[in-house]
Structures are given as C-alpha cells and as structure tokens.
C-alpha cells in the first residue's frame, strides 16, 4: 500500500503532501507519519517553514470514520492531539493550503497550523454533529479563538459547510488563492519568510465572544436540551462554554471527555451506521464499479399528477431536458402550473435564484404527443396505480421508445416483472419508486426486475446521485422494501383504533417513539383514498389476508368520503391544517369493532401501541432480508430513515432491533401478541431469521452478510 504522506523540499520549505484516497481521511497511519515528519522538520536546520496540503479532489475530509468504531477509550483523540500540538508548537511558520473540502479532523489540522490559505471554490466545515459526535481534535477550542465564539458555535452546532470567502471574512482563513494547493502554500510560506513572520499558535489567542452573551448561551443550551436524543448538541455548547471560560488545555480536556461520551452513545453509533449504510447501498453485489453506463441526455415522465410533476422537477433541477407527457391539455396545464408555483415558492424563500428557475424551466417540454418520447434516453411512467392502466402505458413505451432507452415505472406496489413483460423489453425495464413529495424526499427505491440488465441498474444508480437522491435497490415483491414493511404497521394501527385507541393516541405514541409522524396523520396527508385503494387492489390480486377486519378503518373512511386533509376530514377533522379529534371517527371505529367482533378496551397503553406497530414491521424487515429482497440490513434502515420519517438517532428499524431493543425482546413480544390475540392470519408468525438470531444471541446485522 502506498504511503498516505509524501515529503518534498523546495526553497527551504518542507512540503507535506497528504495522499489518502478517496477523501484523504486522517487515518491512524497518516497521523503517525505526520507526527514523524513534523519532528523531522523541527530538527531540520535547512527547513525554514512547513506547508501542509493534499493531493486529489479535496484536502482532508475528516478523521477516518471507520476507525471511530469500537469500544476502546480515547484512541483517536490520542493520535490527533499530539499532531495538533506538533503543528502548533513548531518553531517555524506552518501554512495549511486547502482545496475542495476541509472537513472535521481535516479542518482541525488546518486550525492548528499557523496560517491558512484556501482555493476560492473550497468549503470548510465541522460536520461531526451529523455523526453524533463533536470535533474531538481541538476544533471546539481553536475555532472560537479564530472566529469568535458565536460563529464557532453556529458552525459546529449546524455542521454546515462555509464557503472560502465567508471563512476569510470571519477570520478562519488568511488568504485565498486560485493556484493549486502546493503552489498556493509555497507562495504563502515564502511571503511569510520574506516578511519575517514567525509561528502564530492558535492556542495562544484569546477567545472573543463575538456577541455570544450569557442569554444567547442559555438559549443554545435550552435548544440542545430540548433534543436529548442528540447528546452531542449539548456537549458542543458545553465545549464552547469551556472555551470562553477556561484556559486552552482545560478546554481541550473537556472536549476530549465529551467527545468520548458522544462517540460511545447509541445516537452516534446509529448515525455512523447510517453514514456507511447510505454509501454501501449504492454498491450492488455482482455489479462491478466499472459497469458501462447508458448516456442519459433527455428523459420523459408520463403523467403530470402529484408524482409525475414531482419526479420531473428532480431532473429539471439537474439541468436534464425533460418531456412531461399527459393525455389531456387541462391536466398538463395544471401540472406545469404547479411546477411553476413550486419554483415561485422556492424563489420567495430565497432558496433558488430567478436565473436557476429559468434554466430549469427551459429544460421542461410539456407535451400531449407520445412521439415526443422517441428521443428520450429514460422514460418513467407515473400514471394511476392500476395494473391494467400501467400495463397499457408500458406496452406503449415498448413501441414508442428508441432502442436502448431505459423504461421505468414509479409503481409503489405493483409487480415490476409483469410491467416489464408488458413493455416487451424486460432487460431495459426497472422500477424507480419515488416518494411523495418527489421533489423533496431523498429516497429512491430502485426495483430490480428478474431480467433488468446490469447496465440499466448501474445507470439508474448513478443517475440517482445526479438528481440528489439516495437510492436503495429492492427485489420484486409486494410493496418492495418500504411499503411492504409499512403494511403491517398500518394494519395494527387500524386494529388499535377498533380496539379503543384514538387516532391521536396512536399518533402520539408513535411520535413519542421518534417517528416524524404517526400513521393516522400520515394517511390523512397522503389521502386515505390512496391508502384504501391499495387495499382494494390487494383484494383484486388475491394479496389481501382473508380477514374482513383487515385495514377496515381506512376502507370505511374512503366509503364515507373522509379522504384526509384534502377533504377536511379523515382520521381527524381539520380546521385549516389543525387536526381535531372527531367523535364521528370514534363512532365509526366502534361500529366496525361490533361488526367484526373485536372487543373494545377502555385503556390501551402507549407501550402496546409502539410494540404492535413497530415490532411486526421489524419482523417483516427480517423476512425481506431472508428472502434477499434487500441486499443488506443497512439498506432497510436507509429506506426507513430516508423515506418514512424513522428517526436517524435510532439507526433504522433493523439497527434499533439489533442494538436498542434487542432481538430476544422483539421475539418475546411478538410471541406474546400471538398468544393474546391469536395468530389465525399469521400476523405474529416469527421470521425464521429473526428467531434464529434471537436464539443464538446474534444480530440481524451480523448474520446477514450479503455484501459486495
Ligand atoms: C472527525 O473528523 C472526528 C474528528 O473531529 C476527531 C477525531 C478524534 N472516513 O460520500 P462519498 C468514504 S469525524 C472514512 O460517496 P462524495 C465513503 O465511505 C469525520 N471514510 O463521496 C466512501 O467510501 P466507499 C468528519 C470516508 O464525493 C468514499 O469515501 N468528516 C470518510 O459524495 C466516498 O464518499 C465527515 O463527517 C471519512 N471521514 O462526498 C465527512 N468520508 O467509496 C464525511 C468519506 O468505500 N464525508 N469516506 O463507499 C462526507 O461528507 C463525504 O464523503 C464527502 C465526499 C463530502 C467528503
């Protein structure tokens, strides 16, 4: 393996070049070499100054996150801080020259240098909070000394990147240079030597509050305490307080203590799991990274309804010319008008410039003529969720689209293989399941059909990155990964309502468990008609359990015109956007309970609601793994955290089952409900994989190793 550090010497300057692809992460090996190189530079009489810079696309993008795993106490901090000390205490000027991105431990290296220069296009940031930790290599103590406590708190708490000009303005950088990093660093070092400028240790500077007064700190503390699921937020405020009130070394000791506390928290373990799971999801077993891609220069979307117009917006935003096809002028106009209004809203909020919007709209070609699809490289159908209608559209695509075009369906439940056959080109066919609102939700489920060609899959995965989506591949089954698991969750929510819980109680219990929105509010937003029609489709296709009470509440809501928020009533009654409890819904649930012989209870514990909604969902996730529908446990977790509002601090349903609840508990509670509720429909039957893992004391994550 090549060395992550190269040492060059030029004009009395020692140039330390970091080269540790792909992102120049500060691994243990790199830190050891840096320490040695700095000791040599200190001892080398011919060395008058040092420049630290990196090869590749970016400066150092952080500590090696993989090395943050494991129980051993303090290993990373103990490797980092001696390097920081060596940089800072070198008796010769040390310049850091950055390009691309300088993140986390990478930026902390720069903060410990005496002078900082960066390319005007570069960005700097301390994103540790997004991993549930805090900058643990002196960042919380050095940044306030350079930019003041207020800016430092804002940068570290948000984890957001800052552009080079803003970083220069706040005093984080000393200079911008458009030269390559080595040349920029060398020129700066030579200027410093000419001027006789010496070392300038950051740790010796005073901390300026920058306007962060006691009231602002109290507020920051209160905000952090309000979100105890993310302990790093409070720890960051504590570190900034330490920087303001304690000497540098004492602040560093506090940072070190809190860093380790956060690193060992469930939250950080969950967030780090998701970081790698998200990246792993892009890699497909059996699909080499160099699989040739089909060029995508123009796309088509069929259907200008909610999904179609949301989908097309993604491509417009990426500057890809897009045809939006409808059958009726009125529907087309409505779709285009909606897209315009969405953009206007973005401009009003300052999120997009007029120029960007004009460029996006220039890419849009509304059309009523299927001939306009002839030169599209990818066409996605987003028509009504009805097998017959979708088959007809896919047949049309097979005839109209050019050879080699990728044909895709946005179905959320239907059999991709049946649609692929209808197109007559099953190798070109793939599922692209966007989530509503499709221009906002980051998840894309890519459904691999029986005959989907490898290059089609590879192309769609790459394209998903271009349009800013996180893609996860699912095999073909009812509902794919996400909606299949959702089914048991919604089933139990309806049963709980018939047994006596109110929509508000169910939602509150689920939201207290961490999900962004409870099932009743979610269905009211999505439209209870959409949900009920899915159950009707299941029935038509023989997929509905032989149980007349199955999801009976949502069916009844459709029959009574309670279509959700858009109708002003669904599981709740709506006063504007405000959901209000409605006695009519209680009456409706009582009547259904009577009809289906379901006993009602006065009190249902929140714990029961959470277990009955979430544990069958986990069980279904285990089945999905065992059937190979998902490649890996992390894929299931990415689907749920990115598409269904599952809390990231719990890592997703599989991580939560493995590491937060424990599989034996999940197994025992599922068995308990099978006993008390009966299991005629198999609702509580354990997944063999889950049962085996629970018995053997292993986890779903351990045993399922269908990895690249
Ligand atoms: C830290 O610094 C702690 C310190 O304060 C204190 C310590 C004591 N480590 O995202 P991509 C891999 S915490 C290890 O697809 P992009 C990634 O897994 C760290 N691996 O590329 C992937 O590998 P593979 C603070 C890392 O161009 C490959 O690089 N820093 C790391 O879309 C490409 O990644 C952060 O939180 C890492 N630090 O985006 C920054 N970073 O090819 C985290 C990346 O095998 N990283 N990898 O799947 C990022 O935000 C993005 O990766 C970045 C590039 C923006 C840099």
Coordinates of N, CA and C and ligand atoms in Angstrom, one line a residue, residues 22-23 25 57 61-66 68 76-77 80 101 103-106 108 127-128 131 133-137 161 259 275-276 279 283 465, ligand 1:
X22 N -10.1 7.7 -0.7 CA -10.7 8.6 -1.7 C -10.9 10.1 -1.1
X23 N -10.9 10.3 0.2 CA -11.2 11.6 0.7 C -10.1 12.1 1.6
X25 N -8.9 10.9 4.3 CA -9.3 10.8 5.7 C -8.0 10.7 6.5
X57 N -9.0 15.4 -4.9 CA -10.1 16.4 -5.1 C -10.3 17.4 -4.0
X61 N -10.9 15.2 4.6 CA -12.3 15.3 4.9 C -12.7 14.8 6.2
X62 N -11.8 14.6 7.1 CA -12.1 14.2 8.5 C -11.3 13.1 9.0
X63 N -11.5 12.7 10.3 CA -10.9 11.5 10.8 C -11.5 10.4 10.0
X64 N -10.8 9.2 10.0 CA -11.4 8.0 9.3 C -12.5 7.5 10.2
X65 N -13.8 7.7 9.7 CA -14.9 7.4 10.5 C -15.0 5.9 10.9
X66 N -14.4 5.0 10.0 CA -14.4 3.6 10.3 C -13.6 3.4 11.5
X68 N -13.5 5.2 14.1 CA -14.1 5.7 15.3 C -15.0 4.6 15.9
X76 N -8.6 7.8 19.1 CA -8.4 8.8 18.0 C -7.9 10.1 18.6
X77 N -8.5 10.5 19.7 CA -8.0 11.8 20.2 C -6.6 11.7 20.6
X80 N -4.6 12.2 17.4 CA -4.8 13.5 16.7 C -4.0 14.6 17.5
X101 N -12.7 20.4 -0.2 CA -13.3 20.5 1.1 C -12.3 20.2 2.2
X103 N -12.8 19.1 6.0 CA -13.9 18.8 7.0 C -13.4 18.1 8.2
X104 N -14.2 18.3 9.3 CA -13.9 17.6 10.5 C -12.5 17.7 11.0
X105 N -11.9 16.5 11.3 CA -10.5 16.5 11.7 C -9.6 17.1 10.6
X106 N -10.0 17.2 9.4 CA -9.2 17.9 8.4 C -9.1 19.4 8.6
X108 N -9.6 20.7 11.5 CA -8.9 20.8 12.8 C -7.4 20.9 12.6
X127 N -18.5 18.9 10.4 CA -19.8 18.2 10.3 C -20.0 17.1 11.4
X128 N -19.1 17.0 12.4 CA -19.2 15.9 13.3 C -20.5 15.7 13.9
X131 N -22.7 13.1 12.8 CA -22.4 11.8 13.2 C -22.6 11.5 14.7
X133 N -21.2 13.2 17.1 CA -20.1 13.5 17.9 C -19.8 15.0 17.8
X134 N -18.6 15.4 18.3 CA -18.2 16.8 18.2 C -16.7 16.8 17.7
X135 N -16.3 17.9 17.3 CA -14.9 17.9 16.8 C -14.0 17.6 18.0
X136 N -13.2 16.5 17.9 CA -12.5 16.0 19.1 C -11.0 16.2 19.0
X137 N -10.6 17.0 18.0 CA -9.1 17.2 17.8 C -8.8 18.7 18.0
X161 N -21.3 23.5 6.0 CA -20.0 23.9 5.4 C -20.1 25.4 5.1
X259 N -16.2 14.3 23.9 CA -16.1 13.6 22.6 C -16.3 12.1 22.8
X275 N -24.3 6.5 8.0 CA -23.4 7.1 7.1 C -22.8 6.0 6.1
X276 N -22.4 4.9 6.7 CA -21.8 3.8 5.9 C -22.9 3.1 5.1
X279 N -23.8 4.8 1.9 CA -22.8 4.7 0.9 C -22.8 3.3 0.3
X283 N -23.7 0.4 -3.7 CA -22.9 -0.7 -4.3 C -23.7 -2.0 -4.4
X465 N -27.8 9.7 -8.1 CA -26.8 10.6 -7.4 C -26.9 12.0 -8.1
Ligands
LIG1 C1 -14.0 13.6 12.6 O1 -13.3 14.1 11.8 C2 -13.7 13.5 14.0 C3 -12.6 14.4 14.5 O2 -13.2 15.7 14.9 C4 -11.9 14.0 15.8 C5 -11.4 12.7 15.9 C6 -10.7 12.5 17.2 N1 -13.8 8.5 6.9 O3 -19.6 10.4 0.4 P1 -18.8 9.7 -0.7 C7 -15.6 7.4 2.2 S1 -15.3 12.7 12.1 C8 -13.9 7.3 6.2 O4 -19.5 8.7 -1.5 P2 -18.7 12.3 -2.1 C9 -17.0 6.9 2.0 O5 -17.4 5.9 2.9 C10 -15.4 12.9 10.3 N2 -14.4 7.2 5.0 O6 -18.2 10.8 -1.7 C11 -16.9 6.4 0.6 O7 -16.3 5.2 0.6 P3 -16.6 4.0 -0.4 C12 -15.8 14.3 9.9 C13 -14.9 8.2 4.4 O8 -17.8 12.8 -3.0 C14 -15.9 7.4 -0.1 O9 -15.2 7.9 1.0 N3 -16.0 14.3 8.4 C15 -14.9 9.5 5.1 O10 -20.2 12.2 -2.4 C16 -16.5 8.5 -0.9 O11 -17.5 9.1 -0.1 C17 -17.2 14.0 7.9 O12 -18.1 13.7 8.5 C18 -14.3 9.6 6.4 N4 -14.3 10.7 7.0 O13 -18.7 13.1 -0.7 C19 -17.2 14.0 6.4 N5 -15.5 10.4 4.3 O14 -16.2 4.5 -1.7 C20 -17.8 12.7 5.9 C21 -15.9 9.7 3.2 O15 -15.8 2.9 0.1 N6 -17.8 12.6 4.4 N7 -15.5 8.4 3.3 O16 -18.1 3.8 -0.2 C22 -18.5 13.3 3.6 O17 -19.4 14.1 4.0 C23 -18.5 13.0 2.1 O18 -17.9 11.7 2.0 C24 -17.6 14.0 1.3 C25 -17.4 13.4 -0.1 C26 -18.4 15.3 1.3 C27 -16.3 14.1 1.9

